[in-house]
Short mmCIF file of C-alpha atoms and ligand atoms in Angstrom, two decimals:
data_model
loop_
_atom_site.label_atom_id
_atom_site.label_comp_id
_atom_site.label_asym_id
_atom_site.label_seq_id
_atom_site.Cartn_x
_atom_site.Cartn_y
_atom_site.Cartn_z
CA MET A 1 26.20 -13.20 -13.11
CA ILE A 2 25.22 -11.62 -9.51
CA ASP A 3 27.29 -10.36 -7.83
CA PRO A 4 28.53 -11.33 -4.48
CA ASN A 5 29.23 -8.85 -2.49
CA GLY A 6 26.22 -6.81 -4.90
CA SER A 7 25.72 -4.01 -2.06
CA PRO A 8 21.02 -3.03 -1.93
CA GLU A 9 20.29 -1.34 -4.59
CA VAL A 10 18.51 2.14 -3.55
CA ASP A 11 17.99 4.67 -6.56
CA PRO A 12 17.76 7.59 -6.03
CA SER A 13 16.92 8.66 -9.47
CA LEU A 14 13.23 10.31 -9.80
CA LEU A 15 10.20 8.58 -12.80
CA GLN A 16 8.73 10.95 -14.08
CA ILE A 17 5.20 10.89 -16.34
CA TRP A 18 2.76 13.31 -18.47
CA GLY A 19 -0.84 11.37 -18.09
CA GLY A 20 -3.57 12.00 -20.12
CA SER A 21 -2.07 9.62 -23.12
CA PRO A 22 -4.18 6.96 -23.78
CA LEU A 23 -1.82 3.27 -24.20
CA GLU A 24 -2.34 0.67 -26.28
CA GLY A 25 -0.86 -2.68 -27.56
CA HIS A 26 -0.14 -5.91 -25.85
CA VAL A 27 2.26 -7.07 -22.44
CA LYS A 28 3.80 -9.37 -21.69
CA ILE A 29 3.65 -10.43 -18.26
CA SER A 30 6.77 -11.66 -16.36
CA GLY A 31 7.09 -14.74 -13.50
CA ALA A 32 6.28 -14.06 -10.41
CA LYS A 33 7.94 -12.65 -8.38
CA ASN A 34 7.05 -14.46 -5.16
CA SER A 35 6.65 -17.54 -6.29
CA ALA A 36 10.81 -17.39 -7.79
CA LEU A 37 11.77 -15.93 -4.23
CA ALA A 38 10.24 -19.02 -2.40
CA ILE A 39 11.87 -21.57 -5.28
CA ILE A 40 14.82 -19.97 -4.65
CA ALA A 41 14.48 -21.21 -1.37
CA GLY A 42 12.74 -23.97 -2.32
CA ALA A 43 16.14 -24.61 -3.89
CA LEU A 44 18.51 -25.43 -1.13
CA LEU A 45 16.28 -28.42 -0.39
CA CYS A 46 17.81 -29.77 -3.52
CA SER A 47 20.82 -32.04 -3.47
CA GLN A 48 20.94 -31.71 -7.09
CA ASP A 49 21.76 -28.45 -9.16
CA CYS A 50 18.23 -26.77 -10.37
CA CYS A 51 17.14 -25.10 -13.72
CA VAL A 52 15.07 -22.26 -13.12
CA ARG A 53 12.69 -20.23 -15.84
CA ASN A 54 10.71 -17.39 -15.86
CA VAL A 55 12.16 -15.94 -13.08
CA PRO A 56 12.30 -12.08 -13.63
CA SER A 57 15.17 -9.63 -13.35
CA LEU A 58 14.55 -7.19 -9.73
CA VAL A 59 16.19 -6.07 -7.56
CA ASP A 60 14.76 -9.06 -4.56
CA VAL A 61 15.09 -11.44 -6.90
CA ARG A 62 19.12 -10.06 -6.88
CA ARG A 63 18.98 -10.17 -3.36
CA MET A 64 17.31 -13.67 -2.60
CA SER A 65 20.45 -14.62 -4.69
CA GLN A 66 23.06 -13.57 -2.59
CA LEU A 67 21.16 -15.15 0.16
CA LEU A 68 22.15 -18.85 -1.18
CA LEU A 69 25.37 -18.08 -1.60
CA ALA A 70 26.49 -16.31 1.12
CA LEU A 71 25.58 -19.68 2.11
CA GLY A 72 27.80 -20.89 -0.22
CA VAL A 73 25.14 -22.60 -2.66
CA LYS A 74 26.44 -22.61 -6.27
CA LEU A 75 24.36 -20.58 -8.95
CA GLN A 76 24.39 -18.98 -12.74
CA GLN A 77 22.37 -16.32 -14.04
CA ARG A 78 21.94 -17.29 -18.72
CA GLY A 79 18.46 -14.29 -19.18
CA ASP A 80 15.91 -15.25 -17.08
CA ILE A 81 16.87 -19.08 -16.06
CA LEU A 82 18.75 -19.45 -12.77
CA GLU A 83 20.84 -22.22 -12.14
CA ILE A 84 20.64 -23.52 -8.69
CA ASP A 85 23.82 -26.24 -6.86
CA ALA A 86 22.90 -26.25 -3.86
CA SER A 87 25.28 -29.67 -3.56
CA VAL A 88 26.84 -28.24 -1.17
CA ILE A 89 25.57 -25.94 1.53
CA GLY A 90 28.57 -24.55 3.25
CA HIS A 91 27.31 -22.10 6.18
CA SER A 92 23.87 -22.14 8.14
CA GLN A 93 23.72 -18.33 8.87
CA ALA A 94 21.53 -16.64 6.85
CA PRO A 95 23.44 -12.32 6.60
CA TYR A 96 21.64 -10.27 8.68
CA GLU A 97 22.84 -7.64 6.18
CA LEU A 98 20.30 -9.54 3.17
CA VAL A 99 17.98 -10.50 5.64
CA SER A 100 16.87 -7.39 6.38
CA GLN A 101 16.26 -5.84 3.41
CA LEU A 102 14.17 -8.66 2.10
CA ARG A 103 11.76 -10.44 4.91
CA ALA A 104 11.33 -13.52 1.48
CA SER A 105 13.94 -14.77 2.76
CA PHE A 106 13.44 -15.30 6.39
CA PHE A 107 12.10 -18.49 4.45
CA VAL A 108 14.73 -19.62 4.29
CA ILE A 109 14.98 -21.08 7.26
CA GLY A 110 12.76 -24.21 6.52
CA PRO A 111 15.11 -25.62 3.68
CA LEU A 112 18.42 -24.88 5.61
CA LEU A 113 16.92 -26.48 8.53
CA ALA A 114 15.87 -29.51 6.88
CA ARG A 115 18.72 -29.91 4.38
CA LEU A 116 21.62 -29.40 7.37
CA GLY A 117 19.38 -29.72 11.19
CA ILE A 118 20.53 -26.63 11.75
CA ALA A 119 20.09 -23.14 10.66
CA GLN A 120 20.77 -19.21 11.86
CA VAL A 121 18.98 -16.92 10.14
CA PRO A 122 18.44 -13.59 11.42
CA LEU A 123 14.54 -11.72 12.17
CA PRO A 124 13.57 -10.14 9.59
CA GLY A 125 12.39 -6.81 11.96
CA GLY A 126 9.85 -4.46 10.80
CA CYS A 127 8.72 -2.87 7.76
CA THR A 128 6.51 -0.73 6.69
CA ILE A 129 3.47 -1.78 5.45
CA GLY A 130 3.19 -3.50 9.38
CA ALA A 131 5.27 -5.11 12.62
CA ARG A 132 5.23 -8.67 10.02
CA PRO A 133 6.05 -11.11 12.83
CA VAL A 134 8.10 -14.35 12.51
CA ASP A 135 6.00 -16.23 14.97
CA LEU A 136 3.89 -18.88 13.21
CA HIS A 137 6.87 -20.00 10.66
CA VAL A 138 8.74 -20.91 14.82
CA ARG A 139 6.09 -22.12 16.55
CA GLY A 140 6.12 -24.64 13.50
CA LEU A 141 9.51 -25.14 13.14
CA GLN A 142 8.99 -26.30 17.24
CA ALA A 143 6.51 -29.00 16.33
CA MET A 144 8.35 -30.34 14.17
CA GLY A 145 10.90 -31.52 16.94
CA ALA A 146 13.36 -27.34 16.10
CA ASP A 147 14.92 -26.21 19.43
CA VAL A 148 14.72 -23.02 18.45
CA GLN A 149 16.14 -19.70 20.44
CA ILE A 150 15.40 -15.96 19.42
CA GLU A 151 18.47 -14.17 20.94
CA HIS A 152 20.35 -10.69 19.97
CA GLY A 153 17.66 -10.49 16.60
CA MET A 154 18.89 -14.40 15.73
CA VAL A 155 17.20 -17.35 15.58
CA HIS A 156 18.72 -20.37 16.38
CA ALA A 157 16.86 -23.15 15.34
CA TYR A 158 18.39 -26.77 15.47
CA VAL A 159 17.11 -30.59 15.29
CA SER A 160 19.09 -32.12 18.93
CA ASP A 161 18.52 -35.48 18.74
CA GLY A 162 21.03 -37.33 16.53
CA SER A 163 19.25 -38.18 13.78
CA ARG A 164 19.67 -34.49 12.58
CA LYS A 165 15.97 -35.09 11.53
CA LEU A 166 13.17 -33.40 11.64
CA LYS A 167 9.64 -34.80 12.38
CA GLY A 168 6.01 -35.32 10.58
CA ALA A 169 3.54 -32.75 12.68
CA LYS A 170 0.18 -31.91 12.64
CA ILE A 171 0.49 -28.19 12.83
CA TYR A 172 -2.81 -25.49 13.11
CA LEU A 173 -1.46 -22.12 11.84
CA ASP A 174 -3.30 -18.82 13.24
CA TYR A 175 -4.07 -16.97 10.26
CA PRO A 176 -3.11 -18.64 6.79
CA SER A 177 0.36 -17.08 6.27
CA VAL A 178 2.31 -17.68 2.91
CA GLY A 179 5.20 -17.09 4.27
CA ALA A 180 4.15 -19.40 7.52
CA THR A 181 3.03 -21.94 4.71
CA GLU A 182 6.50 -21.91 2.27
CA THR A 183 8.35 -22.39 4.70
CA LEU A 184 6.38 -25.42 7.30
CA MET A 185 6.09 -26.60 3.32
CA MET A 186 9.11 -26.56 2.74
CA ALA A 187 10.78 -27.76 5.90
CA ALA A 188 8.63 -30.89 5.63
CA THR A 189 9.98 -32.70 2.45
CA LEU A 190 12.21 -33.96 3.81
CA ALA A 191 11.36 -34.54 7.86
CA GLU A 192 10.46 -37.34 9.21
CA GLY A 193 6.87 -39.27 8.65
CA GLU A 194 3.97 -37.23 7.32
CA THR A 195 3.20 -33.41 8.40
CA THR A 196 -0.15 -31.79 8.15
CA ILE A 197 -0.40 -27.85 7.86
CA GLU A 198 -3.90 -27.35 8.89
CA ASN A 199 -4.97 -23.48 8.20
CA ALA A 200 -2.68 -23.51 5.00
CA ALA A 201 -2.01 -20.16 2.68
CA GLN A 202 -3.24 -20.95 -0.33
CA GLU A 203 -2.08 -18.30 -2.65
CA PRO A 204 -0.75 -19.82 -6.60
CA GLU A 205 2.51 -18.93 -5.24
CA VAL A 206 1.63 -21.99 -2.36
CA VAL A 207 0.42 -23.91 -5.16
CA ASP A 208 3.64 -23.09 -6.96
CA LEU A 209 6.01 -23.76 -4.68
CA ALA A 210 4.13 -27.20 -3.71
CA ASN A 211 4.55 -28.22 -7.70
CA PHE A 212 8.29 -27.27 -7.81
CA CYS A 213 9.64 -29.32 -4.92
CA ARG A 214 7.19 -32.68 -6.26
CA GLU A 215 8.82 -32.16 -8.99
CA MET A 216 11.97 -32.55 -6.99
CA GLY A 217 9.96 -35.64 -5.78
CA ALA A 218 8.66 -34.28 -3.04
CA LYS A 219 5.95 -36.04 -1.66
CA ILE A 220 2.64 -33.52 -1.45
CA ARG A 221 -0.79 -32.68 -1.53
CA GLY A 222 -3.81 -30.72 -0.86
CA ALA A 223 -1.52 -27.48 -2.01
CA GLY A 224 -4.35 -24.95 -3.56
CA THR A 225 -6.94 -26.25 -0.48
CA ASN A 226 -6.43 -25.21 2.95
CA THR A 227 -4.92 -28.72 4.72
CA ILE A 228 -1.59 -29.65 2.81
CA VAL A 229 -0.64 -33.43 3.81
CA ILE A 230 3.38 -34.15 2.75
CA ALA A 231 4.79 -37.50 3.10
CA GLY A 232 8.40 -37.03 3.85
CA VAL A 233 11.18 -38.37 1.79
CA PRO A 234 14.90 -38.82 2.39
CA SER A 235 15.96 -36.53 -0.36
CA LEU A 236 14.88 -34.10 -3.49
CA HIS A 237 16.61 -34.96 -6.38
CA SER A 238 17.78 -32.62 -9.64
CA THR A 239 14.61 -30.69 -11.90
CA ASP A 240 13.32 -28.28 -14.09
CA TYR A 241 10.74 -25.64 -13.81
CA LYS A 242 8.53 -23.37 -15.20
CA ILE A 243 7.19 -20.13 -12.26
CA ILE A 244 3.22 -19.05 -13.25
CA PRO A 245 2.98 -15.42 -14.31
CA ASP A 246 2.40 -12.70 -11.93
CA ARG A 247 -1.24 -11.94 -11.22
CA VAL A 248 0.04 -8.90 -9.26
CA GLU A 249 1.30 -7.63 -11.73
CA ALA A 250 -1.08 -8.40 -14.89
CA GLY A 251 -3.63 -6.96 -12.25
CA THR A 252 -1.65 -3.68 -12.11
CA PHE A 253 -2.15 -3.37 -15.68
CA LEU A 254 -5.21 -4.03 -15.94
CA VAL A 255 -5.60 -1.34 -13.67
CA ALA A 256 -3.70 0.34 -16.07
CA GLY A 257 -5.89 -0.03 -19.39
CA ALA A 258 -8.18 0.90 -16.50
CA ILE A 259 -7.67 4.05 -15.60
CA THR A 260 -6.67 5.48 -18.54
CA HIS A 261 -9.19 4.45 -20.67
CA SER A 262 -7.11 2.01 -22.54
CA GLU A 263 -7.66 -1.47 -24.79
CA LEU A 264 -4.87 -3.56 -23.56
CA SER A 265 -4.90 -7.33 -23.25
CA LEU A 266 -1.97 -8.92 -20.97
CA SER A 267 -0.43 -12.75 -21.79
CA PRO A 268 0.78 -14.80 -19.96
CA VAL A 269 -1.47 -14.89 -17.37
CA VAL A 270 -3.58 -17.45 -15.05
CA PRO A 271 -6.95 -16.54 -15.75
CA GLU A 272 -8.42 -18.22 -12.46
CA HIS A 273 -5.65 -16.91 -10.27
CA LEU A 274 -7.53 -12.87 -11.15
CA MET A 275 -10.36 -13.84 -9.70
CA ALA A 276 -11.53 -11.63 -7.06
CA VAL A 277 -9.48 -8.48 -9.04
CA ILE A 278 -12.03 -9.54 -12.61
CA ALA A 279 -14.97 -9.61 -10.20
CA LYS A 280 -13.48 -5.95 -8.78
CA LEU A 281 -13.02 -4.26 -11.80
CA GLN A 282 -16.61 -5.07 -13.34
CA ASP A 283 -17.83 -3.88 -10.78
CA ILE A 284 -16.38 -0.64 -10.95
CA GLY A 285 -16.63 -0.87 -14.83
CA VAL A 286 -14.18 -2.74 -16.82
CA GLN A 287 -14.74 -5.44 -18.40
CA VAL A 288 -12.07 -7.81 -18.62
CA ILE A 289 -12.63 -10.72 -21.28
CA ALA A 290 -9.84 -13.69 -22.22
CA GLU A 291 -8.49 -13.89 -25.42
CA SER A 292 -7.27 -16.91 -24.87
CA PRO A 293 -6.53 -20.15 -21.88
CA ASP A 294 -4.26 -17.70 -21.10
CA SER A 295 -4.51 -14.14 -22.13
CA LEU A 296 -6.78 -11.35 -20.99
CA ARG A 297 -7.44 -7.57 -22.50
CA VAL A 298 -9.20 -5.14 -20.31
CA MET A 299 -12.24 -3.45 -22.13
CA PRO A 300 -12.95 -0.55 -19.74
CA GLY A 301 -16.27 1.40 -19.90
CA TYR A 302 -16.44 4.92 -19.88
CA SER A 303 -17.26 5.76 -16.73
CA LEU A 304 -15.83 3.96 -13.88
CA THR A 305 -18.35 3.24 -10.79
CA ALA A 306 -17.35 3.82 -6.98
CA THR A 307 -17.61 0.34 -5.18
CA ASP A 308 -16.07 -1.15 -1.55
CA ILE A 309 -13.15 -3.71 -1.16
CA GLU A 310 -11.19 -5.48 1.50
CA THR A 311 -8.29 -7.17 2.01
CA LEU A 312 -8.09 -11.80 2.48
CA PRO A 313 -5.74 -14.14 2.18
CA TYR A 314 -6.62 -16.17 -0.95
CA PRO A 315 -8.80 -16.68 -3.32
CA GLY A 316 -10.35 -12.87 -1.96
CA PHE A 317 -9.38 -9.21 -2.99
CA PRO A 318 -5.19 -9.52 -3.07
CA THR A 319 -3.29 -7.18 -0.21
CA ASP A 320 -0.95 -6.13 -3.02
CA MET A 321 -3.74 -4.85 -5.28
CA GLN A 322 -5.27 -2.51 -2.74
CA ALA A 323 -3.47 0.82 -3.60
CA PRO A 324 -3.81 -0.11 -7.62
CA PHE A 325 -7.65 -0.02 -6.34
CA MET A 326 -7.45 2.94 -5.05
CA ALA A 327 -5.67 5.11 -7.75
CA LEU A 328 -8.38 3.52 -9.41
CA LEU A 329 -11.56 4.51 -7.51
CA THR A 330 -9.75 7.95 -6.54
CA LEU A 331 -11.49 8.64 -10.12
CA SER A 332 -14.58 6.40 -9.54
CA LYS A 333 -17.71 8.37 -9.94
CA GLY A 334 -19.79 7.86 -6.19
CA ASP A 335 -18.08 6.98 -2.64
CA SER A 336 -15.61 3.63 -1.79
CA VAL A 337 -14.19 2.40 1.45
CA ILE A 338 -10.69 -0.01 0.94
CA THR A 339 -10.90 -2.20 4.45
CA GLU A 340 -7.53 -3.60 4.99
CA THR A 341 -7.06 -6.88 6.88
CA VAL A 342 -3.99 -8.60 5.70
CA PHE A 343 -1.51 -5.99 6.75
CA GLU A 344 -1.33 -2.96 9.44
CA ASN A 345 -0.10 -0.37 8.09
CA ARG A 346 -0.67 -0.37 4.14
CA LEU A 347 -2.17 2.75 3.85
CA ARG A 348 0.40 4.97 3.89
CA HIS A 349 -0.03 6.05 0.30
CA VAL A 350 -3.00 7.72 0.84
CA ALA A 351 -1.47 10.68 1.44
CA GLU A 352 0.72 11.13 -1.62
CA LEU A 353 -3.06 10.32 -3.78
CA ASN A 354 -4.29 13.31 -1.71
CA ARG A 355 -1.51 15.28 -3.29
CA MET A 356 -2.58 15.02 -6.34
CA GLY A 357 -5.54 15.73 -5.82
CA ALA A 358 -7.33 11.97 -4.98
CA ASP A 359 -10.55 13.08 -2.21
CA ILE A 360 -8.98 9.44 0.52
CA ARG A 361 -9.41 10.21 4.35
CA VAL A 362 -8.42 6.85 6.48
CA LYS A 363 -10.12 6.05 9.62
CA GLY A 364 -8.52 2.44 11.39
CA ASN A 365 -7.73 0.13 8.56
CA HIS A 366 -10.84 1.35 6.00
CA ALA A 367 -9.76 4.07 3.12
CA LEU A 368 -13.05 6.24 2.65
CA ILE A 369 -12.62 7.81 -0.76
CA ARG A 370 -14.11 9.84 -2.31
CA GLY A 371 -14.80 10.32 -5.73
CA VAL A 372 -13.52 13.16 -8.17
CA PRO A 373 -13.24 13.83 -11.40
CA MET A 374 -9.36 13.77 -12.06
CA LEU A 375 -6.15 13.87 -10.50
CA SER A 376 -3.45 16.91 -11.45
CA GLY A 377 0.31 15.95 -11.89
CA ALA A 378 2.39 16.19 -8.64
CA PRO A 379 5.50 15.68 -6.77
CA VAL A 380 4.70 12.53 -4.71
CA VAL A 381 6.51 10.01 -2.91
CA ALA A 382 6.96 6.31 -2.60
CA THR A 383 5.74 4.14 0.77
CA ASP A 384 6.32 0.97 -0.49
CA LEU A 385 6.57 -1.61 -3.24
CA ARG A 386 2.73 -1.30 -3.96
CA ALA A 387 2.16 1.96 -3.14
CA SER A 388 4.83 2.44 -5.84
CA ALA A 389 2.44 1.54 -8.42
CA ALA A 390 -0.40 3.24 -7.68
CA LEU A 391 1.20 6.49 -7.97
CA VAL A 392 2.07 5.23 -11.48
CA LEU A 393 -1.35 4.38 -11.65
CA ALA A 394 -2.71 7.59 -10.69
CA ALA A 395 0.21 9.50 -12.78
CA LEU A 396 -0.69 7.83 -15.67
CA ALA A 397 -4.22 9.10 -15.17
CA ALA A 398 -3.35 12.46 -14.16
CA ASP A 399 -3.65 16.25 -15.78
CA GLY A 400 0.36 17.49 -15.89
CA LYS A 401 3.12 15.79 -14.72
CA THR A 402 4.14 13.96 -11.89
CA THR A 403 8.15 12.42 -10.55
CA ILE A 404 7.79 9.89 -8.13
CA GLN A 405 10.69 9.36 -5.89
CA GLY A 406 11.44 5.86 -4.04
CA LEU A 407 11.78 3.80 -7.26
CA HIS A 408 13.72 0.84 -5.57
CA HIS A 409 10.71 0.22 -3.93
CA LEU A 410 9.44 0.00 -7.76
CA ASP A 411 12.07 -1.93 -8.57
CA ARG A 412 12.63 -4.25 -6.49
CA GLY A 413 8.94 -5.80 -7.50
CA TYR A 414 7.68 -4.55 -11.55
CA GLU A 415 10.36 -6.24 -14.06
CA GLN A 416 11.19 -3.49 -16.93
CA LEU A 417 8.24 -1.72 -15.73
CA GLU A 418 9.37 1.31 -17.88
CA MET A 419 9.60 0.13 -20.98
CA LYS A 420 6.25 -1.96 -20.95
CA LEU A 421 4.80 0.79 -20.51
CA LEU A 422 6.70 3.33 -23.08
CA SER A 423 5.82 0.24 -25.81
CA LEU A 424 2.22 1.50 -24.55
CA GLY A 425 2.60 4.85 -25.96
CA ALA A 426 2.70 5.60 -21.86
CA LYS A 427 5.16 9.20 -22.05
CA LEU A 428 7.46 9.14 -18.68
CA GLN A 429 11.30 8.90 -18.44
CA ARG A 430 13.56 7.96 -15.23
CA LEU A 431 16.74 11.11 -14.22
CA SER A 432 19.17 9.92 -12.69
CA PRO A 433 21.11 12.83 -10.98
C1 UD1 B 501 3.66 -12.32 1.37
C2 UD1 B 501 3.56 -11.52 0.20
C3 UD1 B 501 3.04 -10.82 0.23
C4 UD1 B 501 1.81 -10.61 0.22
C5 UD1 B 501 1.24 -11.62 1.83
C6 UD1 B 501 0.22 -11.55 1.56
C7 UD1 B 501 5.94 -13.39 -0.23
C8 UD1 B 501 7.06 -13.06 -0.54
N1 UD1 B 501 4.92 -12.47 -0.05
O1 UD1 B 501 4.60 -12.38 2.06
O2 UD1 B 501 3.89 -9.72 -1.65
O3 UD1 B 501 1.67 -9.38 0.63
O4 UD1 B 501 2.09 -12.50 1.05
O5 UD1 B 501 -0.63 -11.78 0.61
O6 UD1 B 501 5.56 -14.25 -0.14
N2 UD1 B 501 2.26 -12.40 10.45
C9 UD1 B 501 2.10 -12.72 11.53
N3 UD1 B 501 3.17 -13.64 12.31
C10 UD1 B 501 4.00 -14.98 11.08
C11 UD1 B 501 3.29 -14.94 10.19
C12 UD1 B 501 2.81 -13.32 9.21
O7 UD1 B 501 1.71 -12.16 12.61
O8 UD1 B 501 4.88 -15.63 11.34
C13 UD1 B 501 0.37 -11.59 10.17
C14 UD1 B 501 1.19 -10.59 9.74
O9 UD1 B 501 2.22 -9.83 9.71
C15 UD1 B 501 0.90 -10.30 8.03
C16 UD1 B 501 -0.42 -11.16 8.15
O10 UD1 B 501 0.60 -12.40 9.08
O11 UD1 B 501 -0.23 -9.26 9.14
C17 UD1 B 501 0.13 -12.31 6.38
O12 UD1 B 501 1.19 -12.61 6.45
P1 UD1 B 501 2.03 -13.53 5.25
O13 UD1 B 501 0.53 -14.25 4.73
O14 UD1 B 501 2.69 -13.86 5.65
O15 UD1 B 501 3.13 -12.22 3.78
P2 UD1 B 501 3.90 -12.24 4.03
O16 UD1 B 501 4.49 -14.65 3.81
O17 UD1 B 501 5.02 -11.73 4.58
#
């Protein structure tokens, strides 16, 4: 069950990891966090109940569920199945306490506006990886006929004509933002007429959301390309939908195999979603083979070699894999350059990796990594979600004990990470005060 009053968990506990143990075995990859967040928001579009499967048990997913409860929607959770009944949406205003903790919760503005003709959602504010504005979301909704005012940190959006319906529009995104593409695609499903989103994000999670909406009767084509066309329909109907596997979790375990020189198999995965990650692993000297259409095996080479990485929108190298790869490159022979182009402040793990003996210098949005022969365990602090994964990976390879603080970041995005690593033979334990 989901507790509507559940408060955010800031975990004061510590993760201790003793590095150097080889890993072995199989990892079951959970459902994609970013798909789950968008799809739970998307369920607001449906005036009947929906069943969503393969929902990962994560703090971020619980927060999104709490947001829907706060809007008066009924939810039932059974294992990894979430039943969402948004036939009645009791409130059009999202509470600040929830939106401020989870940027993705801003995405409810699209479906709320489409269903009710009115939505009030607080600005999500900055976060540790960057300012992350919502101007593209807002401009797109305005193009679809919404009046939008931003006052006292709250975005008030409404459709002022009597129909309370958004109107189809031609929208060009200045940047292929994942969240803006998702917000506007959801909003357009129930709009009057046709909407075209040019320079749309092409991430697999955008396609997953589009498929979910299509299963509910939405008319969407082009998801997965840079032009998405949505023909509005009057209403959407019930569906039963399974979320895709999490490509970032899968990528993180591929790096876990590489950094510990271990052979691991992972499933279920969609290998196509990991093309950029697999290509970089191969550059570094790590083989990844497809064992079946939905499973991969990482086969590390004896030595790791430096490479350069630039983060880009999909199908480029994902920013969410930048920190895990930085951990790997600290132990790769030679000099590597990582250029972060998606978020302006996503290199804060550098200082923590350096505390473990890495040799990394930051110049602007570039990190210059000089490979070292070994890392040594140290007390470190996780600064954001993917940074926390990078520290776990570094710790698995380091000499001695690493103690990681800031586990609330880790729990936002990795389902049962410790259990999964323990089952592979890692030596770790969580210490709760
Ligand atoms: C999503 C993912 C996140 C991933 C990111 C990039 C979810 C829940 N999160 O975040 O894990 O790292 O995509 O792949 O799906 N921007 C603007 N104006 C806007 C919107 C975005 O300037 O209106 C900027 C952002 O500040 C950032 C860049 O565009 O610099 C990319 O952001 P975006 O693609 O929107 O990321 P999110 O959807 O927030």
